[in-house]
Amino acid sequence: MPQFPKGEPAPADGLIPLQAAVSSVDKTFHAYIHVPYCKARCGYCDFNTYTSEEIGSSSQGTFAQTLIKEIEFSAGVLDSSSFPSRKLSTVFFGGGTPTLLPAGDLVVILQKLESVFGLEPGLDITTEANPDSVDESYLQELKDAGFTRVSIGMQSAVPKVLAVLERTHNPDNVARAIAAAKKVGLATSVDLIYGSPTESLEDWKRSLQAAIDLDTEHISAYSLIVEEGTKLARQIKSGLVAQPDEDLHADMYELADQMLSSVGFTNYEVSNWSKTVQTRSAHNMAYWKSMDWWGYGPGAHSHVGGVRWWNVKNPAAYQERISASISPALERELIDEENRNIERVMLETRIAEGINLAWLKEQGFASSQAVAELIAEELIEAKAVFSGWIKLTLKGRLLADLVVRKLIN
Ligand SMILES: C[S@@+](CC[C@H](N)C(=O)[O-])C[C@H]1O[C@@H](n2cnc3c(N)ncnc32)[C@H](O)[C@@H]1O
Ligand code: SF4
């Protein structure tokens, strides 16, 4: 996960500058709930999450009630900052491990969001889950409350890869969790990680095949990022664990695209494949389209009306602020037009629809020379350029950051 950017101190009342409301007029509104608890910390992970050994279990017991107060606080802030009233277009519970909380806690949070903002009809309501943390009755409770989708952290099907990642789940539980989700009528997705130390192309093929055999509607495949400060980074530095083989990453990505395409998945963002347009992650699409979202919970990031803020990371500090009716935001950043445009290029270039060439030109991006070079290097589709869009080729997806740099320079 990226380090927290530097921002200005966030105001204690959380109020958002008036001009922000104007820029939100044509944006949908989304909620992300960050649940910062895990049973054990995986060696590669630097998300804002804590084990009970690290912080005790007290804040976990009161988490839902604290989060509900942040929902009430957010409604007050949006109202006082003259935002139009908007129903939620997606809700996403992530972490950490949201499903470490009792299902009833997730349900009361969802009910609070519904009573405060309202929910758009047919919206996606997703929770992430670790394979060991859900069973049929848990998922049934979520389904009955309106949840529509569960995203399971599978990562790999190969025991030695799971071991190097320090995943504690029983791999058999992935299939059990997916079967239970399907039985109760939830849409399903799995997350995979490729490029782990010691993982061979053959191992990756096995994991992909196992994910395909689960017959889910959606698969995300992320290249392992060795984050500074994680146990995995230390193990690699000290030579205890082999350096991931960077040269394999491209082959692994190509294998994923080939195997997933051959069974009916379509890539719709660099790391995401779905069976149909309807089964894409509507919540992630909202991020990539720079919509408005409020991130609830410790360390959560929000992006509303061109203002970005991030909450204090520590659950106890978060709880203290909420109890004192002080905004849990630590810092914020007012994104100026230039940065907003650059972010838009970074995000929209990665989605399959691509980014509009006329808009890029209006902003002074995508010089004719850059576009010609990108076509010559087979990083973008020539045919799409002629109809006014920049769309990545398979090779371009592997070098998406380079394409973005060329477009904005
Ligand atoms: C932060 S986790 C939360 C969900 C759940 N706790 C889990 O681990 O399955 C969300 C996803 O981020 C991905 N992820 C986390 N750390 C990563 C890293 N260092 N490199 C690549 N992907 C990572 C994993 O695929 C994971 O499923
Ligand atoms: S279970 Fe998920 S959030 Fe928790 S430490 Fe592992 S990867 Fe990170």
Tab-separated table of C-alpha atoms and ligand atoms in Angstrom:
chain	number	residue	atom	x	y	z
A	1	MET	CA	0.000	0.000	0.000
A	2	PRO	CA	1.347	3.473	-0.807
A	3	GLN	CA	2.651	5.547	2.081
A	4	PHE	CA	0.268	8.223	3.267
A	5	PRO	CA	0.789	11.308	1.148
A	6	LYS	CA	1.578	14.635	2.803
A	7	GLY	CA	-1.450	16.845	3.186
A	8	GLU	CA	-2.609	19.800	5.236
A	9	PRO	CA	-4.117	19.162	8.673
A	10	ALA	CA	-7.804	18.250	8.361
A	11	PRO	CA	-10.268	20.522	10.216
A	12	ALA	CA	-11.799	19.100	13.399
A	13	ASP	CA	-15.343	19.753	12.116
A	14	GLY	CA	-14.595	17.817	8.891
A	15	LEU	CA	-16.275	20.496	6.760
A	16	ILE	CA	-15.544	20.353	3.043
A	17	PRO	CA	-14.940	23.639	1.147
A	18	LEU	CA	-18.045	24.992	-0.566
A	19	GLN	CA	-16.723	24.749	-4.124
A	20	ALA	CA	-16.362	20.975	-3.629
A	21	ALA	CA	-20.132	20.491	-3.584
A	22	VAL	CA	-20.365	22.051	-7.049
A	23	SER	CA	-17.865	19.614	-8.547
A	24	SER	CA	-19.850	16.691	-7.110
A	25	VAL	CA	-23.011	17.442	-9.052
A	26	ASP	CA	-22.397	14.800	-11.738
A	27	LYS	CA	-20.724	12.226	-9.483
A	28	THR	CA	-22.197	9.130	-7.918
A	29	PHE	CA	-21.595	8.513	-4.205
A	30	HIS	CA	-20.055	5.373	-2.686
A	31	ALA	CA	-19.122	4.021	0.750
A	32	TYR	CA	-16.000	2.078	1.710
A	33	ILE	CA	-15.818	0.610	5.215
A	34	HIS	CA	-12.350	-0.318	6.435
A	35	VAL	CA	-12.308	-3.064	9.068
A	36	PRO	CA	-8.752	-3.051	10.472
A	37	TYR	CA	-8.515	-6.491	12.067
A	38	CYS	CA	-6.869	-9.746	11.030
A	39	LYS	CA	-6.313	-13.022	12.823
A	40	ALA	CA	-2.662	-12.995	11.770
A	41	ARG	CA	-0.617	-10.622	9.643
A	42	CYS	CA	0.494	-12.047	6.294
A	43	GLY	CA	4.191	-11.398	5.697
A	44	TYR	CA	3.650	-9.354	2.507
A	45	CYS	CA	0.803	-7.135	3.692
A	46	ASP	CA	1.140	-3.501	4.746
A	47	PHE	CA	-2.538	-2.628	4.842
A	48	ASN	CA	-3.780	-0.841	7.951
A	49	THR	CA	-4.696	-3.875	9.987
A	50	TYR	CA	-3.999	-5.210	13.483
A	51	THR	CA	-4.087	-8.565	15.208
A	52	SER	CA	-5.624	-8.913	18.671
A	53	GLU	CA	-2.091	-9.485	19.998
A	54	GLU	CA	-1.163	-6.042	18.702
A	55	ILE	CA	-4.136	-4.099	20.030
A	56	GLY	CA	-6.247	-6.443	22.151
A	57	SER	CA	-9.788	-7.215	21.085
A	58	SER	CA	-11.556	-4.318	22.832
A	59	SER	CA	-11.842	-1.972	19.844
A	60	GLN	CA	-13.165	-4.862	17.744
A	61	GLY	CA	-16.138	-5.272	20.086
A	62	THR	CA	-17.167	-1.619	19.795
A	63	PHE	CA	-16.096	-1.135	16.176
A	64	ALA	CA	-19.581	-1.213	14.627
A	65	GLN	CA	-20.941	1.354	17.083
A	66	THR	CA	-17.975	3.666	16.475
A	67	LEU	CA	-18.310	3.319	12.737
A	68	ILE	CA	-22.015	4.120	12.938
A	69	LYS	CA	-21.064	7.386	14.653
A	70	GLU	CA	-18.751	8.220	11.740
A	71	ILE	CA	-21.679	7.610	9.367
A	72	GLU	CA	-23.796	10.081	11.372
A	73	PHE	CA	-20.863	12.504	11.398
A	74	SER	CA	-20.438	12.200	7.609
A	75	ALA	CA	-24.094	12.964	6.989
A	76	GLY	CA	-23.762	16.124	9.101
A	77	VAL	CA	-20.605	17.190	7.254
A	78	LEU	CA	-22.137	16.689	3.798
A	79	ASP	CA	-25.266	18.545	4.810
A	80	SER	CA	-23.408	21.472	6.392
A	81	SER	CA	-21.083	21.623	3.374
A	82	SER	CA	-24.124	22.056	1.053
A	83	PHE	CA	-23.734	18.759	-0.772
A	84	PRO	CA	-26.735	17.494	-2.697
A	85	SER	CA	-28.394	14.525	-1.021
A	86	ARG	CA	-27.257	11.383	-2.847
A	87	LYS	CA	-28.135	7.728	-2.358
A	88	LEU	CA	-25.242	5.283	-2.244
A	89	SER	CA	-24.391	3.610	-5.547
A	90	THR	CA	-22.117	0.918	-4.039
A	91	VAL	CA	-21.028	-0.201	-0.577
A	92	PHE	CA	-17.768	-2.112	-0.029
A	93	PHE	CA	-16.471	-3.632	3.214
A	94	GLY	CA	-12.707	-4.171	3.010
A	95	GLY	CA	-9.790	-4.614	5.299
A	96	GLY	CA	-8.235	-6.172	7.124
A	97	THR	CA	-10.784	-8.900	7.445
A	98	PRO	CA	-14.347	-7.534	7.670
A	99	THR	CA	-15.654	-11.057	8.215
A	100	LEU	CA	-13.746	-11.353	11.497
A	101	LEU	CA	-16.598	-9.246	12.890
A	102	PRO	CA	-19.907	-10.964	13.604
A	103	ALA	CA	-22.172	-10.806	10.513
A	104	GLY	CA	-24.594	-8.747	12.619
A	105	ASP	CA	-21.991	-5.969	12.921
A	106	LEU	CA	-21.663	-5.663	9.142
A	107	VAL	CA	-25.451	-5.712	8.889
A	108	VAL	CA	-26.026	-2.867	11.384
A	109	ILE	CA	-23.415	-0.759	9.570
A	110	LEU	CA	-25.169	-1.390	6.248
A	111	GLN	CA	-28.561	-0.596	7.801
A	112	LYS	CA	-27.193	2.682	9.141
A	113	LEU	CA	-25.870	3.632	5.701
A	114	GLU	CA	-29.266	2.831	4.232
A	115	SER	CA	-31.198	4.848	6.792
A	116	VAL	CA	-28.870	7.858	6.520
A	117	PHE	CA	-28.246	8.021	2.762
A	118	GLY	CA	-30.577	5.516	1.089
A	119	LEU	CA	-29.374	2.900	-1.378
A	120	GLU	CA	-29.758	3.057	-5.158
A	121	PRO	CA	-31.878	0.161	-6.412
A	122	GLY	CA	-29.850	-2.916	-7.411
A	123	LEU	CA	-26.570	-1.577	-6.019
A	124	ASP	CA	-23.536	-3.789	-5.401
A	125	ILE	CA	-22.869	-4.443	-1.718
A	126	THR	CA	-19.641	-6.404	-1.351
A	127	THR	CA	-17.549	-7.689	1.485
A	128	GLU	CA	-14.038	-9.028	1.320
A	129	ALA	CA	-13.575	-12.268	3.232
A	130	ASN	CA	-10.797	-14.627	4.208
A	131	PRO	CA	-11.623	-18.214	3.255
A	132	ASP	CA	-11.546	-19.427	6.869
A	133	SER	CA	-13.753	-16.656	8.199
A	134	VAL	CA	-17.105	-17.412	6.539
A	135	ASP	CA	-19.586	-20.272	6.453
A	136	GLU	CA	-23.061	-20.673	5.007
A	137	SER	CA	-24.974	-19.254	7.964
A	138	TYR	CA	-22.674	-16.212	8.107
A	139	LEU	CA	-23.128	-15.559	4.393
A	140	GLN	CA	-26.884	-16.180	4.611
A	141	GLU	CA	-27.131	-13.433	7.243
A	142	LEU	CA	-25.327	-11.036	4.896
A	143	LYS	CA	-27.477	-12.022	1.930
A	144	ASP	CA	-30.681	-11.562	3.937
A	145	ALA	CA	-29.531	-8.054	4.842
A	146	GLY	CA	-28.968	-7.084	1.203
A	147	PHE	CA	-25.327	-7.946	0.515
A	148	THR	CA	-24.894	-8.984	-3.115
A	149	ARG	CA	-21.288	-10.111	-3.470
A	150	VAL	CA	-18.348	-11.626	-1.628
A	151	SER	CA	-14.697	-11.358	-2.633
A	152	ILE	CA	-12.522	-14.136	-1.235
A	153	GLY	CA	-8.768	-13.772	-0.642
A	154	MET	CA	-7.575	-16.973	-2.269
A	155	GLN	CA	-4.107	-15.731	-3.378
A	156	SER	CA	-2.833	-19.159	-4.478
A	157	ALA	CA	-3.795	-22.822	-4.544
A	158	VAL	CA	-0.244	-24.030	-4.011
A	159	PRO	CA	0.714	-24.792	-0.387
A	160	LYS	CA	4.360	-23.687	-0.729
A	161	VAL	CA	3.264	-20.317	-2.187
A	162	LEU	CA	0.680	-19.829	0.560
A	163	ALA	CA	3.434	-20.656	3.063
A	164	VAL	CA	5.881	-18.089	1.668
A	165	LEU	CA	3.069	-15.514	1.786
A	166	GLU	CA	2.335	-16.628	5.359
A	167	ARG	CA	-1.321	-17.126	4.539
A	168	THR	CA	-2.905	-19.026	7.375
A	169	HIS	CA	-6.062	-20.180	5.604
A	170	ASN	CA	-6.834	-23.768	4.734
A	171	PRO	CA	-6.835	-23.811	0.892
A	172	ASP	CA	-9.786	-26.252	0.863
A	173	ASN	CA	-11.872	-23.558	2.523
A	174	VAL	CA	-11.754	-21.399	-0.614
A	175	ALA	CA	-13.982	-23.872	-2.472
A	176	ARG	CA	-16.185	-24.288	0.625
A	177	ALA	CA	-16.629	-20.525	0.991
A	178	ILE	CA	-17.424	-20.065	-2.705
A	179	ALA	CA	-19.909	-22.981	-2.647
A	180	ALA	CA	-21.602	-21.490	0.429
A	181	ALA	CA	-21.777	-18.038	-1.181
A	182	LYS	CA	-23.338	-19.464	-4.315
A	183	LYS	CA	-25.804	-21.507	-2.285
A	184	VAL	CA	-27.137	-18.413	-0.533
A	185	GLY	CA	-27.205	-16.446	-3.796
A	186	LEU	CA	-24.213	-14.112	-3.488
A	187	ALA	CA	-22.073	-13.233	-6.513
A	188	THR	CA	-18.469	-14.340	-6.051
A	189	SER	CA	-14.972	-13.142	-6.804
A	190	VAL	CA	-11.506	-14.343	-5.821
A	191	ASP	CA	-8.228	-12.450	-5.422
A	192	LEU	CA	-5.024	-14.076	-6.603
A	193	ILE	CA	-1.415	-12.954	-6.211
A	194	TYR	CA	1.296	-13.915	-8.695
A	195	GLY	CA	5.075	-13.541	-8.675
A	196	SER	CA	5.644	-14.731	-5.089
A	197	PRO	CA	9.136	-15.935	-4.141
A	198	THR	CA	9.630	-19.584	-5.234
A	199	GLU	CA	6.473	-19.542	-7.384
A	200	SER	CA	7.034	-21.144	-10.806
A	201	LEU	CA	4.956	-20.631	-13.929
A	202	GLU	CA	3.612	-24.148	-13.388
A	203	ASP	CA	2.537	-23.219	-9.799
A	204	TRP	CA	0.759	-20.141	-11.128
A	205	LYS	CA	-0.988	-22.207	-13.780
A	206	ARG	CA	-2.236	-24.507	-11.026
A	207	SER	CA	-3.625	-21.578	-9.045
A	208	LEU	CA	-5.316	-20.102	-12.104
A	209	GLN	CA	-6.881	-23.442	-12.957
A	210	ALA	CA	-8.092	-23.849	-9.381
A	211	ALA	CA	-9.642	-20.365	-9.498
A	212	ILE	CA	-11.297	-21.144	-12.840
A	213	ASP	CA	-12.663	-24.418	-11.445
A	214	LEU	CA	-14.431	-22.449	-8.714
A	215	ASP	CA	-16.650	-21.006	-11.453
A	216	THR	CA	-16.785	-17.475	-10.018
A	217	GLU	CA	-18.036	-14.446	-11.953
A	218	HIS	CA	-14.946	-12.369	-11.272
A	219	ILE	CA	-11.205	-12.822	-10.673
A	220	SER	CA	-8.594	-10.248	-9.637
A	221	ALA	CA	-4.915	-11.137	-10.133
A	222	TYR	CA	-2.336	-8.851	-8.541
A	223	SER	CA	1.387	-8.928	-9.070
A	224	LEU	CA	3.031	-9.279	-5.635
A	225	ILE	CA	4.380	-5.959	-4.406
A	226	VAL	CA	7.174	-6.350	-1.865
A	227	GLU	CA	6.282	-3.441	0.395
A	228	GLU	CA	9.022	-1.710	2.399
A	229	GLY	CA	8.756	-2.460	6.099
A	230	THR	CA	6.956	-5.787	5.744
A	231	LYS	CA	8.279	-9.051	7.112
A	232	LEU	CA	8.599	-10.367	3.564
A	233	ALA	CA	10.804	-7.406	2.579
A	234	ARG	CA	13.048	-8.118	5.578
A	235	GLN	CA	13.208	-11.822	4.750
A	236	ILE	CA	14.217	-11.048	1.181
A	237	LYS	CA	16.802	-8.475	2.280
A	238	SER	CA	18.398	-10.942	4.680
A	239	GLY	CA	18.438	-13.698	2.043
A	240	LEU	CA	16.061	-15.901	4.019
A	241	VAL	CA	13.541	-15.848	1.186
A	242	ALA	CA	14.436	-15.742	-2.511
A	243	GLN	CA	13.900	-12.492	-4.419
A	244	PRO	CA	10.738	-12.809	-6.597
A	245	ASP	CA	11.701	-13.453	-10.211
A	246	GLU	CA	10.661	-10.196	-11.919
A	247	ASP	CA	11.189	-11.690	-15.376
A	248	LEU	CA	8.460	-14.200	-14.680
A	249	HIS	CA	5.843	-11.536	-13.901
A	250	ALA	CA	5.107	-10.729	-17.535
A	251	ASP	CA	4.820	-14.412	-18.464
A	252	MET	CA	2.515	-14.961	-15.510
A	253	TYR	CA	0.296	-12.046	-16.494
A	254	GLU	CA	0.087	-13.279	-20.077
A	255	LEU	CA	-0.758	-16.781	-18.893
A	256	ALA	CA	-3.528	-15.379	-16.677
A	257	ASP	CA	-5.035	-13.420	-19.543
A	258	GLN	CA	-4.826	-16.379	-21.888
A	259	MET	CA	-6.322	-18.924	-19.467
A	260	LEU	CA	-9.045	-16.592	-18.208
A	261	SER	CA	-10.022	-15.428	-21.721
A	262	SER	CA	-10.244	-19.012	-22.920
A	263	VAL	CA	-12.990	-19.752	-20.372
A	264	GLY	CA	-15.055	-16.632	-21.013
A	265	PHE	CA	-13.546	-13.957	-18.762
A	266	THR	CA	-12.870	-10.495	-20.180
A	267	ASN	CA	-10.186	-8.204	-18.818
A	268	TYR	CA	-11.817	-4.862	-17.917
A	269	GLU	CA	-9.015	-3.301	-15.851
A	270	VAL	CA	-5.348	-4.273	-15.835
A	271	SER	CA	-5.720	-6.613	-12.831
A	272	ASN	CA	-9.395	-7.553	-13.136
A	273	TRP	CA	-11.385	-10.017	-15.233
A	274	SER	CA	-15.139	-10.633	-15.212
A	275	LYS	CA	-17.560	-12.896	-17.019
A	276	THR	CA	-19.943	-10.064	-17.997
A	277	VAL	CA	-20.205	-6.281	-17.746
A	278	GLN	CA	-22.785	-6.764	-14.960
A	279	THR	CA	-20.355	-8.815	-12.865
A	280	ARG	CA	-17.557	-6.228	-12.858
A	281	SER	CA	-16.746	-4.644	-9.513
A	282	ALA	CA	-19.009	-1.595	-9.627
A	283	HIS	CA	-17.275	-0.212	-6.541
A	284	ASN	CA	-13.796	-0.367	-8.045
A	285	MET	CA	-15.140	1.105	-11.285
A	286	ALA	CA	-16.274	4.092	-9.221
A	287	TYR	CA	-12.685	4.567	-7.971
A	288	TRP	CA	-11.305	4.340	-11.485
A	289	LYS	CA	-13.878	6.846	-12.749
A	290	SER	CA	-12.958	9.302	-9.944
A	291	MET	CA	-16.431	9.279	-8.381
A	292	ASP	CA	-17.109	10.436	-4.805
A	293	TRP	CA	-16.619	8.022	-1.942
A	294	TRP	CA	-16.529	8.302	1.826
A	295	GLY	CA	-14.035	5.897	3.414
A	296	TYR	CA	-15.178	4.991	6.947
A	297	GLY	CA	-12.931	3.488	9.598
A	298	PRO	CA	-9.314	3.745	10.768
A	299	GLY	CA	-6.895	4.749	7.999
A	300	ALA	CA	-9.661	4.893	5.373
A	301	HIS	CA	-9.244	7.358	2.496
A	302	SER	CA	-12.111	9.497	1.227
A	303	HIS	CA	-12.491	11.391	-2.032
A	304	VAL	CA	-15.377	13.796	-2.147
A	305	GLY	CA	-15.780	16.802	-4.433
A	306	GLY	CA	-12.106	16.955	-5.383
A	307	VAL	CA	-10.988	16.815	-1.743
A	308	ARG	CA	-9.129	13.793	-0.441
A	309	TRP	CA	-8.616	13.001	3.237
A	310	TRP	CA	-7.392	10.064	5.237
A	311	ASN	CA	-8.374	9.001	8.736
A	312	VAL	CA	-6.007	8.341	11.620
A	313	LYS	CA	-4.721	4.795	11.324
A	314	ASN	CA	-4.791	3.552	14.898
A	315	PRO	CA	-8.192	2.092	15.914
A	316	ALA	CA	-7.933	3.508	19.459
A	317	ALA	CA	-7.086	7.017	18.176
A	318	TYR	CA	-9.953	6.711	15.671
A	319	GLN	CA	-12.369	5.730	18.414
A	320	GLU	CA	-11.198	8.577	20.653
A	321	ARG	CA	-11.823	11.180	17.977
A	322	ILE	CA	-15.216	9.801	17.050
A	323	SER	CA	-16.268	9.682	20.726
A	324	ALA	CA	-15.231	13.330	21.096
A	325	SER	CA	-17.220	14.253	17.930
A	326	ILE	CA	-13.997	15.309	16.222
A	327	SER	CA	-13.401	14.408	12.598
A	328	PRO	CA	-11.295	11.224	12.408
A	329	ALA	CA	-9.478	12.717	9.397
A	330	LEU	CA	-5.778	13.246	10.009
A	331	GLU	CA	-4.872	15.233	6.914
A	332	ARG	CA	-6.446	16.302	3.675
A	333	GLU	CA	-5.493	17.479	0.249
A	334	LEU	CA	-7.411	19.767	-2.066
A	335	ILE	CA	-6.684	18.277	-5.461
A	336	ASP	CA	-6.028	21.023	-8.014
A	337	GLU	CA	-7.167	20.725	-11.614
A	338	GLU	CA	-3.774	19.668	-12.944
A	339	ASN	CA	-3.415	16.834	-10.427
A	340	ARG	CA	-7.033	15.812	-10.921
A	341	ASN	CA	-6.408	15.468	-14.637
A	342	ILE	CA	-3.190	13.493	-14.135
A	343	GLU	CA	-4.991	11.133	-11.747
A	344	ARG	CA	-7.745	10.672	-14.284
A	345	VAL	CA	-5.187	9.616	-16.910
A	346	MET	CA	-3.540	7.217	-14.452
A	347	LEU	CA	-6.837	5.539	-13.601
A	348	GLU	CA	-8.794	5.578	-16.852
A	349	THR	CA	-5.889	4.404	-19.007
A	350	ARG	CA	-5.983	1.138	-17.062
A	351	ILE	CA	-9.620	0.313	-17.839
A	352	ALA	CA	-10.669	-1.555	-20.985
A	353	GLU	CA	-12.915	1.263	-22.287
A	354	GLY	CA	-9.802	3.371	-22.349
A	355	ILE	CA	-9.540	7.133	-22.135
A	356	ASN	CA	-10.944	9.690	-24.516
A	357	LEU	CA	-8.312	11.146	-26.842
A	358	ALA	CA	-10.114	14.451	-27.454
A	359	TRP	CA	-10.264	15.062	-23.681
A	360	LEU	CA	-6.559	14.199	-23.342
A	361	LYS	CA	-5.699	16.694	-26.096
A	362	GLU	CA	-7.832	19.420	-24.468
A	363	GLN	CA	-5.703	19.033	-21.317
A	364	GLY	CA	-2.491	19.290	-23.328
A	365	PHE	CA	-1.727	15.559	-22.957
A	366	ALA	CA	-1.191	12.857	-25.599
A	367	SER	CA	0.981	14.687	-28.126
A	368	SER	CA	0.760	13.289	-31.652
A	369	GLN	CA	4.353	12.120	-31.338
A	370	ALA	CA	3.669	10.243	-28.075
A	371	VAL	CA	0.577	8.581	-29.548
A	372	ALA	CA	2.489	7.571	-32.692
A	373	GLU	CA	5.288	6.092	-30.579
A	374	LEU	CA	2.837	4.180	-28.386
A	375	ILE	CA	1.202	2.706	-31.505
A	376	ALA	CA	4.596	1.825	-33.006
A	377	GLU	CA	5.621	0.101	-29.758
A	378	GLU	CA	2.306	-1.797	-29.811
A	379	LEU	CA	1.377	-0.486	-26.382
A	380	ILE	CA	-1.963	1.003	-27.476
A	381	GLU	CA	-4.495	-0.144	-30.069
A	382	ALA	CA	-4.136	1.702	-33.394
A	383	LYS	CA	-7.771	1.015	-34.320
A	384	ALA	CA	-9.057	2.595	-31.105
A	385	VAL	CA	-6.964	5.729	-31.709
A	386	PHE	CA	-8.709	6.221	-35.053
A	387	SER	CA	-12.059	6.163	-33.273
A	388	GLY	CA	-10.828	8.607	-30.645
A	389	TRP	CA	-9.783	6.401	-27.712
A	390	ILE	CA	-6.551	5.303	-26.069
A	391	LYS	CA	-6.824	1.616	-25.188
A	392	LEU	CA	-4.008	-0.568	-23.923
A	393	THR	CA	-2.929	-3.669	-25.818
A	394	LEU	CA	-1.946	-6.767	-23.824
A	395	LYS	CA	1.678	-5.561	-23.981
A	396	GLY	CA	0.487	-2.110	-22.917
A	397	ARG	CA	-1.275	-3.565	-19.871
A	398	LEU	CA	2.087	-4.913	-18.740
A	399	LEU	CA	3.614	-1.463	-19.145
A	400	ALA	CA	0.635	0.669	-18.128
A	401	ASP	CA	2.727	3.062	-16.009
A	402	LEU	CA	5.032	3.755	-18.942
A	403	VAL	CA	2.044	4.464	-21.199
A	404	VAL	CA	0.653	6.925	-18.632
A	405	ARG	CA	4.022	8.691	-18.360
A	406	LYS	CA	4.203	9.074	-22.132
A	407	LEU	CA	0.645	10.394	-22.328
A	408	ILE	CA	1.108	13.079	-19.713
A	409	ASN	CA	4.577	14.273	-20.728
B	1	LIG	C1	-5.738	-6.194	1.821
B	1	LIG	S1	-6.506	-7.657	1.340
B	1	LIG	C2	-7.934	-7.665	2.292
B	1	LIG	C3	-8.744	-8.927	2.129
B	1	LIG	C4	-8.397	-10.108	2.967
B	1	LIG	N1	-7.887	-9.770	4.221
B	1	LIG	C5	-7.426	-11.008	2.273
B	1	LIG	O1	-6.253	-10.912	2.522
B	1	LIG	O2	-7.890	-11.811	1.513
B	1	LIG	C6	-7.102	-7.343	-0.290
B	1	LIG	C7	-6.251	-7.949	-1.376
B	1	LIG	O3	-5.084	-7.181	-1.563
B	1	LIG	C8	-4.118	-7.979	-2.196
B	1	LIG	N2	-2.818	-7.626	-1.628
B	1	LIG	C9	-2.521	-7.287	-0.361
B	1	LIG	N3	-1.214	-7.020	-0.231
B	1	LIG	C10	-0.646	-7.176	-1.455
B	1	LIG	C11	0.696	-7.051	-1.970
B	1	LIG	N4	1.704	-6.694	-1.187
B	1	LIG	N5	0.885	-7.283	-3.294
B	1	LIG	C12	-0.143	-7.629	-4.091
B	1	LIG	N6	-1.414	-7.769	-3.652
B	1	LIG	C13	-1.678	-7.555	-2.352
B	1	LIG	C14	-4.507	-9.449	-1.937
B	1	LIG	O4	-4.784	-10.108	-3.136
B	1	LIG	C15	-5.735	-9.330	-1.087
B	1	LIG	O5	-6.690	-10.311	-1.382
B	2	SF4	S1	-5.481	-11.326	5.793
B	2	SF4	FE1	-5.527	-9.748	4.163
B	2	SF4	S2	-5.506	-7.775	5.225
B	2	SF4	FE2	-4.989	-9.366	6.727
B	2	SF4	S3	-2.788	-9.327	6.793
B	2	SF4	FE3	-3.390	-10.879	5.283
B	2	SF4	S4	-3.496	-9.781	3.287
B	2	SF4	FE4	-3.407	-8.251	4.907
